[in-house]
Amino acid sequence: MDNKKTKIKNIVIAVLAVVIIACVVILVVRINTNKKNQTGDTQTETQSTYTGKRSGQFEIDYAAQVTKLADYSAIPVELSSSYEVTDDSENEDAYKQITDRDIVEESDYVKVDYTGYQNGEAFDGGSATGVLLDVAGNSQVGGTSFIEGFTKPVIGAKVGDTVQGDVTFPDDYSQSSLAGQTVTFEYTIDGIYSKDPVTLADLTDEQVNTVFGSKAGVTTVADLKTQIEKDLQQNQYSAEVDQIKQYMIDNSDVTIPDDYLAARLNEYEESFKKDNLSDGQTLDDYLSKNYNMTADDARDKWKENLTNQIKVEFIFGLIAEKEGIEMDEDTYNSYISYIVSASNGQMADDNAVYEYFGSGHADEGEKYLKAQFLVNRALDSVADNAKVTFDDTSSDSTQTQEN
């Protein structure tokens, strides 16, 4: 695994930025949608009754809150063999993109990015990028089958579209929080592909430039090989990180101050309402219409998700302290700049980023993002030392269980 870990480390900047950048992309979409929906009326329920401190006003002592820190020196991680990056990975399951039509048919292979949402919140193990689906087979090309109905929502979608569909997990599903539950998957359609496999040796620079040049800046076969390897490494790293975080939560003892959790919950809810409610909508109206749930149901789920998120922040914040991990100003500044550029003008500069993440208080936003930077560096360090094995019977949350 040492050579693979070295490869992953070479893309650490992209990995460190991915969580925050993903949040920015989502909120840019929400900002734009919100502007389109507003008619000048004041939104309802945007004023909070919460009167406590803002989360940015707290000084968290990680050592005091994490009373038992699990051994993180060599965390065991078991992944499906489909995640394994080998020297020949870029030549496996390569398929030529179809460009003479852009509507997905049931018989197609389709490349998608997907994210699963339970009660409006993304859940661990429910997302991936650059996955090639066998739509008719309800499976990943060359991989295992998905839960029933997983690929159906992409039928009829157009390349470039983002579509949603509901999928229900089996009652006996091994992950108890998902067993018998109906969740919503969101799919972005990246392309339609021929079922006849090709290798990189079959492609020319001209073909690669025609298909990928304008979209991803990939103009040569060499560029494509590099991009494929990078995507495979990213997918493997993301799967590793999901398991590492859960392992540390399960094996550490963490206490979250009640008033800090209340502050974070309030800030999340206010941000959610600001980004989604318009024209006199109440939170209950919006959630009932879009997620078939009540505001109280949503708050319970938000609390559960934020509790796990904060535990991760405390655990890896403490690891950063113990390991003497320090700020790398150049890397930090590069991903803040990336957030600005990715916002498509919605965030004019670093200060605008800090104000958003600090709920209007730039100093608190900067404090939060710098803390997250150290958390992610600690997580990267732990991932470097994880003991990763690959097993054909392992699966992520979208795949069926093996008997």
CSV table of C-alpha atoms in Angstrom, one decimal:
chain,number,residue,atom,x,y,z
A,1,MET,CA,0.0,0.0,0.0
A,2,ASP,CA,3.0,2.4,0.4
A,3,ASN,CA,3.2,3.3,-3.3
A,4,LYS,CA,-0.6,3.9,-3.4
A,5,LYS,CA,-0.4,6.1,-0.2
A,6,THR,CA,2.3,8.1,-1.9
A,7,LYS,CA,0.1,8.7,-4.9
A,8,ILE,CA,-2.8,9.8,-2.7
A,9,LYS,CA,-0.5,12.2,-0.8
A,10,ASN,CA,0.4,13.9,-4.1
A,11,ILE,CA,-3.2,15.1,-4.4
A,12,VAL,CA,-3.6,16.2,-0.8
A,13,ILE,CA,-4.5,19.8,-1.8
A,14,ALA,CA,-7.5,18.5,-3.8
A,15,VAL,CA,-8.5,16.2,-0.9
A,16,LEU,CA,-8.3,18.9,1.7
A,17,ALA,CA,-10.5,21.2,-0.3
A,18,VAL,CA,-13.1,18.7,-1.4
A,19,VAL,CA,-15.5,18.9,1.6
A,20,ILE,CA,-15.6,22.7,1.8
A,21,ILE,CA,-15.6,23.2,-2.0
A,22,ALA,CA,-18.5,20.7,-2.2
A,23,CYS,CA,-20.4,22.8,0.3
A,24,VAL,CA,-19.7,26.0,-1.7
A,25,VAL,CA,-21.0,24.4,-4.9
A,26,ILE,CA,-24.2,23.4,-3.2
A,27,LEU,CA,-24.7,26.8,-1.6
A,28,VAL,CA,-24.0,28.6,-4.8
A,29,VAL,CA,-26.8,26.6,-6.4
A,30,ARG,CA,-29.1,27.5,-3.5
A,31,ILE,CA,-28.2,31.2,-3.6
A,32,ASN,CA,-29.0,31.3,-7.3
A,33,THR,CA,-32.2,29.4,-6.9
A,34,ASN,CA,-33.2,31.5,-4.0
A,35,LYS,CA,-32.7,34.7,-6.0
A,36,LYS,CA,-34.8,33.4,-8.8
A,37,ASN,CA,-37.6,32.5,-6.4
A,38,GLN,CA,-37.7,35.7,-4.4
A,39,THR,CA,-40.3,38.4,-5.3
A,40,GLY,CA,-39.2,41.0,-2.8
A,41,ASP,CA,-41.3,39.5,0.1
A,42,THR,CA,-39.6,38.9,3.4
A,43,GLN,CA,-39.0,35.2,4.0
A,44,THR,CA,-40.7,33.7,7.0
A,45,GLU,CA,-39.1,31.8,9.8
A,46,THR,CA,-35.6,33.3,9.1
A,47,GLN,CA,-35.5,35.0,12.5
A,48,SER,CA,-34.3,32.7,15.2
A,49,THR,CA,-35.6,32.6,18.8
A,50,TYR,CA,-32.1,31.3,19.9
A,51,THR,CA,-30.4,33.7,22.3
A,52,GLY,CA,-27.2,31.9,23.2
A,53,LYS,CA,-23.7,32.4,21.9
A,54,ARG,CA,-22.7,31.9,18.3
A,55,SER,CA,-20.6,28.7,17.7
A,56,GLY,CA,-17.7,30.9,16.7
A,57,GLN,CA,-17.6,32.5,20.1
A,58,PHE,CA,-16.8,29.2,21.8
A,59,GLU,CA,-13.2,28.2,22.6
A,60,ILE,CA,-13.2,24.4,22.4
A,61,ASP,CA,-10.6,22.4,24.4
A,62,TYR,CA,-10.3,19.2,22.4
A,63,ALA,CA,-8.5,17.3,25.1
A,64,ALA,CA,-11.3,18.1,27.6
A,65,GLN,CA,-14.0,17.0,25.2
A,66,VAL,CA,-12.3,13.8,23.9
A,67,THR,CA,-11.9,11.8,27.1
A,68,LYS,CA,-10.9,8.7,25.2
A,69,LEU,CA,-9.0,8.8,21.9
A,70,ALA,CA,-8.9,5.6,19.9
A,71,ASP,CA,-5.6,4.3,18.6
A,72,TYR,CA,-5.3,5.9,15.2
A,73,SER,CA,-1.9,4.6,14.3
A,74,ALA,CA,-3.1,1.8,11.9
A,75,ILE,CA,-6.8,1.9,11.5
A,76,PRO,CA,-8.2,-1.2,9.7
A,77,VAL,CA,-10.1,-0.3,6.6
A,78,GLU,CA,-11.7,-2.9,4.3
A,79,LEU,CA,-12.9,-1.8,0.9
A,80,SER,CA,-14.5,-3.4,-2.0
A,81,SER,CA,-11.9,-4.5,-4.6
A,82,SER,CA,-13.6,-2.2,-7.0
A,83,TYR,CA,-11.8,0.7,-5.2
A,84,GLU,CA,-8.3,-0.8,-5.5
A,85,VAL,CA,-6.0,1.3,-7.7
A,86,THR,CA,-3.5,-0.8,-9.6
A,87,ASP,CA,-0.9,0.0,-12.2
A,88,ASP,CA,-3.4,-1.3,-14.8
A,89,SER,CA,-6.5,0.4,-13.4
A,90,GLU,CA,-6.6,3.1,-16.1
A,91,ASN,CA,-7.0,0.3,-18.7
A,92,GLU,CA,-9.8,-1.5,-17.0
A,93,ASP,CA,-13.4,-1.1,-18.0
A,94,ALA,CA,-12.7,1.8,-20.4
A,95,TYR,CA,-15.5,2.7,-22.6
A,96,LYS,CA,-15.9,5.2,-25.5
A,97,GLN,CA,-18.3,8.1,-24.9
A,98,ILE,CA,-21.3,8.3,-27.2
A,99,THR,CA,-21.7,11.9,-28.6
A,100,ASP,CA,-24.4,11.5,-31.3
A,101,ARG,CA,-27.2,11.5,-28.7
A,102,ASP,CA,-27.6,12.8,-25.1
A,103,ILE,CA,-30.7,11.1,-23.7
A,104,VAL,CA,-30.2,8.1,-21.5
A,105,GLU,CA,-31.8,4.9,-22.5
A,106,GLU,CA,-32.4,1.8,-20.4
A,107,SER,CA,-29.8,-0.2,-22.4
A,108,ASP,CA,-27.0,2.3,-21.8
A,109,TYR,CA,-23.9,2.5,-19.8
A,110,VAL,CA,-24.0,5.9,-18.1
A,111,LYS,CA,-21.4,7.7,-16.0
A,112,VAL,CA,-22.8,9.6,-13.1
A,113,ASP,CA,-21.9,11.4,-9.9
A,114,TYR,CA,-24.4,10.6,-7.2
A,115,THR,CA,-25.3,11.6,-3.6
A,116,GLY,CA,-27.8,9.9,-1.3
A,117,TYR,CA,-29.9,11.9,1.1
A,118,GLN,CA,-31.8,10.6,4.1
A,119,ASN,CA,-34.3,13.1,5.4
A,120,GLY,CA,-32.6,15.8,3.4
A,121,GLU,CA,-29.1,15.1,4.7
A,122,ALA,CA,-26.3,13.3,2.8
A,123,PHE,CA,-25.4,10.0,4.5
A,124,ASP,CA,-22.0,8.2,4.8
A,125,GLY,CA,-21.3,5.7,2.0
A,126,GLY,CA,-24.0,7.1,-0.2
A,127,SER,CA,-22.0,9.2,-2.7
A,128,ALA,CA,-19.5,8.7,-5.4
A,129,THR,CA,-18.2,10.4,-8.5
A,130,GLY,CA,-17.4,9.1,-12.0
A,131,VAL,CA,-19.3,5.8,-11.5
A,132,LEU,CA,-20.2,3.9,-14.7
A,133,LEU,CA,-23.7,2.4,-14.4
A,134,ASP,CA,-25.1,-0.5,-16.3
A,135,VAL,CA,-28.7,0.9,-16.3
A,136,ALA,CA,-30.5,-2.3,-17.3
A,137,GLY,CA,-28.4,-4.4,-15.0
A,138,ASN,CA,-28.9,-2.1,-12.0
A,139,SER,CA,-25.2,-2.4,-11.3
A,140,GLN,CA,-21.8,-0.8,-11.6
A,141,VAL,CA,-20.1,-1.9,-14.8
A,142,GLY,CA,-17.8,-4.7,-13.9
A,143,GLY,CA,-19.0,-4.5,-10.3
A,144,THR,CA,-21.7,-5.6,-7.9
A,145,SER,CA,-25.4,-4.9,-8.1
A,146,PHE,CA,-27.1,-1.9,-6.5
A,147,ILE,CA,-30.2,-1.9,-4.3
A,148,GLU,CA,-33.3,-2.4,-6.3
A,149,GLY,CA,-34.3,0.6,-8.5
A,150,PHE,CA,-31.1,2.5,-8.0
A,151,THR,CA,-30.4,3.1,-11.7
A,152,LYS,CA,-34.0,3.7,-12.8
A,153,PRO,CA,-34.1,7.5,-12.2
A,154,VAL,CA,-31.4,8.2,-14.8
A,155,ILE,CA,-33.5,6.7,-17.7
A,156,GLY,CA,-34.7,9.6,-19.9
A,157,ALA,CA,-32.3,12.1,-18.4
A,158,LYS,CA,-30.1,14.3,-20.5
A,159,VAL,CA,-26.3,14.5,-20.3
A,160,GLY,CA,-25.5,17.4,-18.0
A,161,ASP,CA,-28.8,17.1,-16.1
A,162,THR,CA,-29.2,16.5,-12.4
A,163,VAL,CA,-32.1,14.2,-11.5
A,164,GLN,CA,-33.5,12.7,-8.4
A,165,GLY,CA,-35.2,9.4,-7.4
A,166,ASP,CA,-36.3,7.6,-4.3
A,167,VAL,CA,-34.9,4.2,-3.4
A,168,THR,CA,-35.9,1.9,-0.5
A,169,PHE,CA,-33.3,-0.2,1.3
A,170,PRO,CA,-34.2,-3.8,2.2
A,171,ASP,CA,-35.6,-4.3,5.7
A,172,ASP,CA,-32.7,-6.6,6.6
A,173,TYR,CA,-30.0,-4.2,5.4
A,174,SER,CA,-26.8,-4.5,7.5
A,175,GLN,CA,-26.6,-0.7,8.1
A,176,SER,CA,-29.4,-0.3,10.7
A,177,SER,CA,-29.9,3.4,10.0
A,178,LEU,CA,-30.8,2.6,6.4
A,179,ALA,CA,-32.7,-0.7,6.8
A,180,GLY,CA,-36.2,-0.3,5.4
A,181,GLN,CA,-35.7,3.4,4.8
A,182,THR,CA,-36.6,5.3,1.7
A,183,VAL,CA,-33.9,7.7,0.7
A,184,THR,CA,-33.4,10.2,-2.2
A,185,PHE,CA,-30.5,9.9,-4.6
A,186,GLU,CA,-29.4,12.8,-6.7
A,187,TYR,CA,-27.6,11.9,-10.0
A,188,THR,CA,-25.6,14.2,-12.2
A,189,ILE,CA,-25.4,12.7,-15.7
A,190,ASP,CA,-21.8,13.0,-16.9
A,191,GLY,CA,-22.0,11.0,-20.2
A,192,ILE,CA,-23.4,8.0,-22.1
A,193,TYR,CA,-20.9,5.3,-23.1
A,194,SER,CA,-20.6,2.5,-25.6
A,195,LYS,CA,-20.8,-1.1,-24.2
A,196,ASP,CA,-17.8,-2.0,-26.3
A,197,PRO,CA,-14.8,-1.6,-24.1
A,198,VAL,CA,-11.7,0.2,-25.4
A,199,THR,CA,-8.3,0.8,-23.9
A,200,LEU,CA,-6.3,4.0,-23.9
A,201,ALA,CA,-4.2,2.5,-26.7
A,202,ASP,CA,-7.3,2.6,-28.9
A,203,LEU,CA,-7.8,6.3,-28.5
A,204,THR,CA,-6.1,9.2,-30.2
A,205,ASP,CA,-5.3,12.7,-28.8
A,206,GLU,CA,-7.9,14.1,-31.2
A,207,GLN,CA,-10.7,11.8,-29.9
A,208,VAL,CA,-9.8,12.7,-26.3
A,209,ASN,CA,-9.7,16.4,-27.0
A,210,THR,CA,-13.1,16.2,-28.8
A,211,VAL,CA,-14.8,14.5,-25.9
A,212,PHE,CA,-13.1,16.0,-22.9
A,213,GLY,CA,-11.2,19.1,-24.0
A,214,SER,CA,-13.9,21.7,-23.4
A,215,LYS,CA,-15.2,20.1,-20.2
A,216,ALA,CA,-12.2,19.1,-18.2
A,217,GLY,CA,-9.2,20.5,-20.0
A,218,VAL,CA,-8.1,16.9,-20.8
A,219,THR,CA,-6.8,17.1,-24.4
A,220,THR,CA,-4.4,14.1,-24.8
A,221,VAL,CA,-4.3,10.4,-24.0
A,222,ALA,CA,-1.6,11.1,-21.4
A,223,ASP,CA,-3.9,13.7,-19.8
A,224,LEU,CA,-6.7,11.2,-19.7
A,225,LYS,CA,-4.6,8.6,-18.1
A,226,THR,CA,-3.5,11.0,-15.4
A,227,GLN,CA,-7.2,12.1,-14.8
A,228,ILE,CA,-8.4,8.5,-14.6
A,229,GLU,CA,-5.8,7.6,-12.0
A,230,LYS,CA,-6.6,10.7,-10.1
A,231,ASP,CA,-10.3,10.0,-10.1
A,232,LEU,CA,-9.6,6.4,-8.9
A,233,GLN,CA,-7.4,7.6,-6.1
A,234,GLN,CA,-10.0,10.2,-5.1
A,235,ASN,CA,-12.8,7.5,-4.9
A,236,GLN,CA,-10.6,5.2,-2.9
A,237,TYR,CA,-9.6,8.0,-0.5
A,238,SER,CA,-13.2,9.1,0.0
A,239,ALA,CA,-14.2,5.5,0.9
A,240,GLU,CA,-11.2,5.1,3.2
A,241,VAL,CA,-12.1,8.4,5.0
A,242,ASP,CA,-15.7,7.4,5.6
A,243,GLN,CA,-14.6,4.2,7.4
A,244,ILE,CA,-11.8,6.0,9.3
A,245,LYS,CA,-14.2,8.7,10.7
A,246,GLN,CA,-16.8,6.1,11.7
A,247,TYR,CA,-14.1,3.9,13.4
A,248,MET,CA,-12.8,6.9,15.4
A,249,ILE,CA,-16.4,7.9,16.5
A,250,ASP,CA,-17.2,4.3,17.5
A,251,ASN,CA,-14.0,3.8,19.5
A,252,SER,CA,-13.5,7.2,21.1
A,253,ASP,CA,-15.4,8.9,23.9
A,254,VAL,CA,-16.5,12.4,23.0
A,255,THR,CA,-18.6,14.9,24.9
A,256,ILE,CA,-20.1,17.9,23.0
A,257,PRO,CA,-21.2,20.8,25.2
A,258,ASP,CA,-24.9,21.2,25.0
A,259,ASP,CA,-24.8,24.9,24.3
A,260,TYR,CA,-22.2,24.5,21.6
A,261,LEU,CA,-24.4,21.9,19.8
A,262,ALA,CA,-27.4,24.1,20.2
A,263,ALA,CA,-25.5,27.0,18.6
A,264,ARG,CA,-24.4,24.8,15.7
A,265,LEU,CA,-28.0,23.5,15.2
A,266,ASN,CA,-29.4,26.9,15.2
A,267,GLU,CA,-26.9,28.2,12.7
A,268,TYR,CA,-27.5,25.2,10.4
A,269,GLU,CA,-31.3,25.7,10.6
A,270,GLU,CA,-31.1,29.4,9.9
A,271,SER,CA,-28.8,28.8,6.9
A,272,PHE,CA,-31.2,26.1,5.6
A,273,LYS,CA,-34.2,28.4,5.9
A,274,LYS,CA,-32.3,31.3,4.3
A,275,ASP,CA,-31.2,29.2,1.4
A,276,ASN,CA,-34.5,27.4,0.8
A,277,LEU,CA,-37.6,29.3,2.0
A,278,SER,CA,-39.2,32.0,0.0
A,279,ASP,CA,-42.5,33.7,-0.6
A,280,GLY,CA,-44.0,33.1,2.8
A,281,GLN,CA,-43.1,29.5,3.1
A,282,THR,CA,-42.7,27.9,6.6
A,283,LEU,CA,-40.1,25.3,7.3
A,284,ASP,CA,-42.8,22.7,7.8
A,285,ASP,CA,-44.4,23.6,4.4
A,286,TYR,CA,-41.1,23.3,2.6
A,287,LEU,CA,-40.1,20.0,4.3
A,288,SER,CA,-43.5,18.4,3.9
A,289,LYS,CA,-43.6,19.2,0.2
A,290,ASN,CA,-40.0,18.3,-0.6
A,291,TYR,CA,-39.1,15.5,1.9
A,292,ASN,CA,-42.4,14.4,3.4
A,293,MET,CA,-41.2,15.2,6.9
A,294,THR,CA,-41.9,17.7,9.7
A,295,ALA,CA,-39.6,20.3,11.0
A,296,ASP,CA,-39.2,18.3,14.2
A,297,ASP,CA,-38.2,15.3,12.2
A,298,ALA,CA,-35.6,17.3,10.3
A,299,ARG,CA,-34.2,18.9,13.5
A,300,ASP,CA,-33.8,15.4,15.0
A,301,LYS,CA,-31.9,14.3,11.8
A,302,TRP,CA,-29.8,17.5,11.7
A,303,LYS,CA,-28.9,17.0,15.4
A,304,GLU,CA,-27.8,13.4,14.7
A,305,ASN,CA,-25.7,14.4,11.7
A,306,LEU,CA,-24.2,17.4,13.4
A,307,THR,CA,-23.3,15.4,16.4
A,308,ASN,CA,-21.3,13.0,14.3
A,309,GLN,CA,-19.7,15.9,12.4
A,310,ILE,CA,-18.7,17.7,15.5
A,311,LYS,CA,-17.3,14.5,17.0
A,312,VAL,CA,-15.1,14.2,13.9
A,313,GLU,CA,-14.0,17.8,14.3
A,314,PHE,CA,-13.1,17.3,18.0
A,315,ILE,CA,-11.3,13.9,17.5
A,316,PHE,CA,-9.2,15.0,14.5
A,317,GLY,CA,-8.6,18.5,16.0
A,318,LEU,CA,-7.1,16.7,19.0
A,319,ILE,CA,-5.0,14.5,16.8
A,320,ALA,CA,-3.7,17.6,15.0
A,321,GLU,CA,-2.6,19.0,18.4
A,322,LYS,CA,-1.0,15.7,19.4
A,323,GLU,CA,0.9,15.3,16.2
A,324,GLY,CA,2.0,18.9,16.0
A,325,ILE,CA,0.2,19.5,12.7
A,326,GLU,CA,0.5,23.1,11.7
A,327,MET,CA,-1.0,25.5,9.2
A,328,ASP,CA,0.4,25.4,5.7
A,329,GLU,CA,-0.5,28.9,4.6
A,330,ASP,CA,0.1,28.4,0.9
A,331,THR,CA,-2.1,25.3,0.7
A,332,TYR,CA,-4.8,26.9,2.9
A,333,ASN,CA,-4.8,30.1,0.8
A,334,SER,CA,-5.0,28.1,-2.4
A,335,TYR,CA,-8.3,26.4,-1.3
A,336,ILE,CA,-9.8,29.6,0.0
A,337,SER,CA,-9.0,31.1,-3.4
A,338,TYR,CA,-10.6,28.1,-5.1
A,339,ILE,CA,-13.8,28.6,-3.1
A,340,VAL,CA,-13.9,32.2,-4.3
A,341,SER,CA,-13.5,31.1,-7.9
A,342,ALA,CA,-15.9,28.2,-7.6
A,343,SER,CA,-18.7,30.5,-6.3
A,344,ASN,CA,-19.1,32.1,-9.7
A,345,GLY,CA,-19.1,35.6,-8.4
A,346,GLN,CA,-21.3,34.9,-5.4
A,347,MET,CA,-18.3,35.4,-3.1
A,348,ALA,CA,-16.1,38.2,-4.3
A,349,ASP,CA,-13.1,37.6,-2.1
A,350,ASP,CA,-11.7,35.8,1.0
A,351,ASN,CA,-13.7,38.0,3.3
A,352,ALA,CA,-17.0,37.0,1.7
A,353,VAL,CA,-16.1,33.4,2.2
A,354,TYR,CA,-15.4,34.0,5.9
A,355,GLU,CA,-18.6,35.9,6.3
A,356,TYR,CA,-20.6,33.1,4.9
A,357,PHE,CA,-19.0,30.4,7.0
A,358,GLY,CA,-19.1,32.7,10.0
A,359,SER,CA,-22.8,33.5,9.6
A,360,GLY,CA,-22.0,37.1,8.9
A,361,HIS,CA,-18.9,37.3,11.2
A,362,ALA,CA,-15.8,37.1,9.1
A,363,ASP,CA,-13.4,36.6,12.0
A,364,GLU,CA,-15.4,33.5,13.2
A,365,GLY,CA,-15.6,32.1,9.7
A,366,GLU,CA,-11.9,32.3,9.3
A,367,LYS,CA,-11.4,30.7,12.6
A,368,TYR,CA,-13.7,27.8,11.6
A,369,LEU,CA,-12.2,27.2,8.2
A,370,LYS,CA,-8.7,27.2,9.7
A,371,ALA,CA,-9.8,24.7,12.3
A,372,GLN,CA,-11.3,22.5,9.5
A,373,PHE,CA,-8.0,22.8,7.5
A,374,LEU,CA,-6.1,21.3,10.5
A,375,VAL,CA,-8.8,18.6,11.0
A,376,ASN,CA,-8.5,17.6,7.3
A,377,ARG,CA,-4.7,17.5,7.5
A,378,ALA,CA,-4.9,15.2,10.6
A,379,LEU,CA,-7.4,13.0,8.7
A,380,ASP,CA,-5.1,12.8,5.8
A,381,SER,CA,-2.2,11.8,8.1
A,382,VAL,CA,-4.3,9.1,9.7
A,383,ALA,CA,-5.4,7.8,6.3
A,384,ASP,CA,-1.8,7.6,5.2
A,385,ASN,CA,-1.2,5.1,8.0
A,386,ALA,CA,-4.4,3.1,7.7
A,387,LYS,CA,-4.2,-0.6,7.0
A,388,VAL,CA,-6.3,-0.9,3.9
A,389,THR,CA,-7.4,-4.3,2.5
A,390,PHE,CA,-9.6,-5.1,-0.4
A,391,ASP,CA,-12.4,-7.7,-0.5
A,392,ASP,CA,-14.8,-8.7,-3.2
A,393,THR,CA,-17.5,-9.0,-0.6
A,394,SER,CA,-17.2,-5.5,0.8
A,395,SER,CA,-19.7,-2.9,-0.4
A,396,ASP,CA,-20.7,0.6,0.0
A,397,SER,CA,-24.2,1.8,1.1
A,398,THR,CA,-25.6,1.8,-2.4
A,399,GLN,CA,-24.8,-1.9,-3.2
A,400,THR,CA,-26.7,-5.0,-2.3
A,401,GLN,CA,-25.5,-7.2,0.5
A,402,GLU,CA,-23.7,-10.5,-0.3
A,403,ASN,CA,-25.1,-13.6,1.2
